[in-house]
Phi, psi and omega in degrees: 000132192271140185296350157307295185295318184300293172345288103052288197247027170298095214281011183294166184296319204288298195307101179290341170318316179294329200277310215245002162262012192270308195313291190266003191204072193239170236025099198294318193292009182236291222203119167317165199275186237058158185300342186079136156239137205266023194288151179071014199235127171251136152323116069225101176305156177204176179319333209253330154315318195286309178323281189335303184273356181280309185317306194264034161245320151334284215284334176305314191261324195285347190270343153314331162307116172313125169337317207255348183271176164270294170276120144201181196238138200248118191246072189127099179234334153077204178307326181118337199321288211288344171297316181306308171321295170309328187295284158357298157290008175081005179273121181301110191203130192243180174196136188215155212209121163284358178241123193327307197305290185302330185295312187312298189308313169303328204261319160309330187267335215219041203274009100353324177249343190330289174292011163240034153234150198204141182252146195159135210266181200286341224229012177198058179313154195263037222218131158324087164006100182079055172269323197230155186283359196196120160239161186194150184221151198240053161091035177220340168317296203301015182253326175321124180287318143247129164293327178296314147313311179300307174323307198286288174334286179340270182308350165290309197268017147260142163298141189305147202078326199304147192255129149250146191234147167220117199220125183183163147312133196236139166260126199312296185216153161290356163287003195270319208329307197282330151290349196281331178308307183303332196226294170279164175271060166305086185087340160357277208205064147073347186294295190262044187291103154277133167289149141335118171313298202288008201249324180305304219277358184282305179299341164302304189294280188340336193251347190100023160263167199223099182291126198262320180204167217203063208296138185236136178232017174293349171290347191252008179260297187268323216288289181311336195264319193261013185280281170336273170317316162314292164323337207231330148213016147342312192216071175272153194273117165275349189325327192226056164252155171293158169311340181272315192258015186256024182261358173265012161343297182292310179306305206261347181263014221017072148066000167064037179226160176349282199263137172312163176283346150307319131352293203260331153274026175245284206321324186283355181071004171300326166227171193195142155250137199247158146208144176242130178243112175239185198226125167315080163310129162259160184261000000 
């Protein structure tokens, strides 16, 4: 697990990353970690807007689950929300997190549920073969260490037919890699490793999916979202960042240019948020 990432959701008091994700993803017992979608949500944002776009950006990709399925798997499950929100729906829905903290936070939220949670990375599921009718991940690939493990897991642990969804930020083409680098802290410490769209969608068929489609939601994703980040930390005190993290100056005031830098690499066609839908092919 790259030390970044630990870093990332480290739940001490101490950690300002944790302070300003608190910040940008806040009431952990309500609303999940993500960009939000942000359709139908108007100015002036606020706390109770934001819950609101994280939930229907969740709700955006889980309404994609095939009707016929039963089982499924939450791959990056994060806080925990949504297994309850699918249970709810009568869906057999599990959830699984390489990082210890978060599986604990959940089982602490949810302990009624306790035993549908697991810890365990995207690229080694903790799960049977031909175990769920549906895997799916939320704003969590660019955390993967292979996206390609993650695939191959995937089709092991679906059943022939079973759909996999995938919904994150995509970089458009690879000549984007090195501008995108310039205005966001792109791999800077691991946060944003975003794949290539078409780079996804190869290692998906390479694995044995049969991609049906490939959705782009960034209008209902960044304008708003980075509207949201600005508001909240536009004018955060860097005084007690190390010289390595005060190289996110830009990143967190947004860069002192109009448009924020998440903002300003959607408008530019450099990135995009997509969900991707494939079909278990057998092999």
């Amino acid at each position: 697990m790259k030390k970044a990432l630990k870093d990332m959701y480290d739940p001490s008091e101490e950690n300002i990353l944790i302070q300003w994700m608190e910040k940008l993803f806040p009431m952990k017992n309500q609303g999940c970690i993500n960009f939000g979608y942000w359709e139908g949500i108007e100015k002036p944002l606020n706390h109770k807007k934001r819950i609101a776009s994280q939930k229907n950006l969740y709700l955006n990709l889980t309404q994609r689950i095939c009707p016929s399925s039963k089982r499924v798997l939450e791959v990056g499950c994060g806080r925990g929300h949504g297994i309850r929100w699918l249970r709810e729906k009568g869906l057999q829905s599990y959830g699984v997190d390489i990082l210890s903290s978060q599986i604990e936070q959940s089982k602490r939220e949810y302990p009624e549920l306790a035993e549908f949670f697991k810890v365990g990375g995207a690229e080694n599921l903790p799960f049977d073969d031909s175990s769920f009718d549906c895997i799916y991940s939320l704003e969590a690939a660019q955390h993967f260490s292979s996206f390609y493990e993650f695939c191959k897991e995937s089709h092991r642990a679906l059943k022939n037919e079973g759909k996999i969804l995938i919904s994150t930020y995509f970089i458009n083409k690879e000549q984007f890699i090195d501008p995108l680098k310039k205005i966001i802290p792109n791999n800077h410490e691991g946060f944003h490793n975003a794949l290539v769209l078409s780079d996804a969608i190869r290692t998906l068929e390479k694995a044995g999916f049969k991609v049906s489609s490939s959705h782009s939601i960034g209008n209902e994703v960044f304008p708003l979202y980075a509207d949201w980040q600005k508001k909240q930390l536009g004018d955060t005190s860097l005084s007690n960042l190390s010289t390595e993290r005060s190289k996110w100056k830009n990143y967190y005031s947004g860069g002192g240019d109009k448009d924020h830098p998440w903002l300003q690499a959607f408008n530019n066609g450099w990135i995009d948020y997509y969900v991707i839908e494939g079909i278990r092919n057998a092999k």
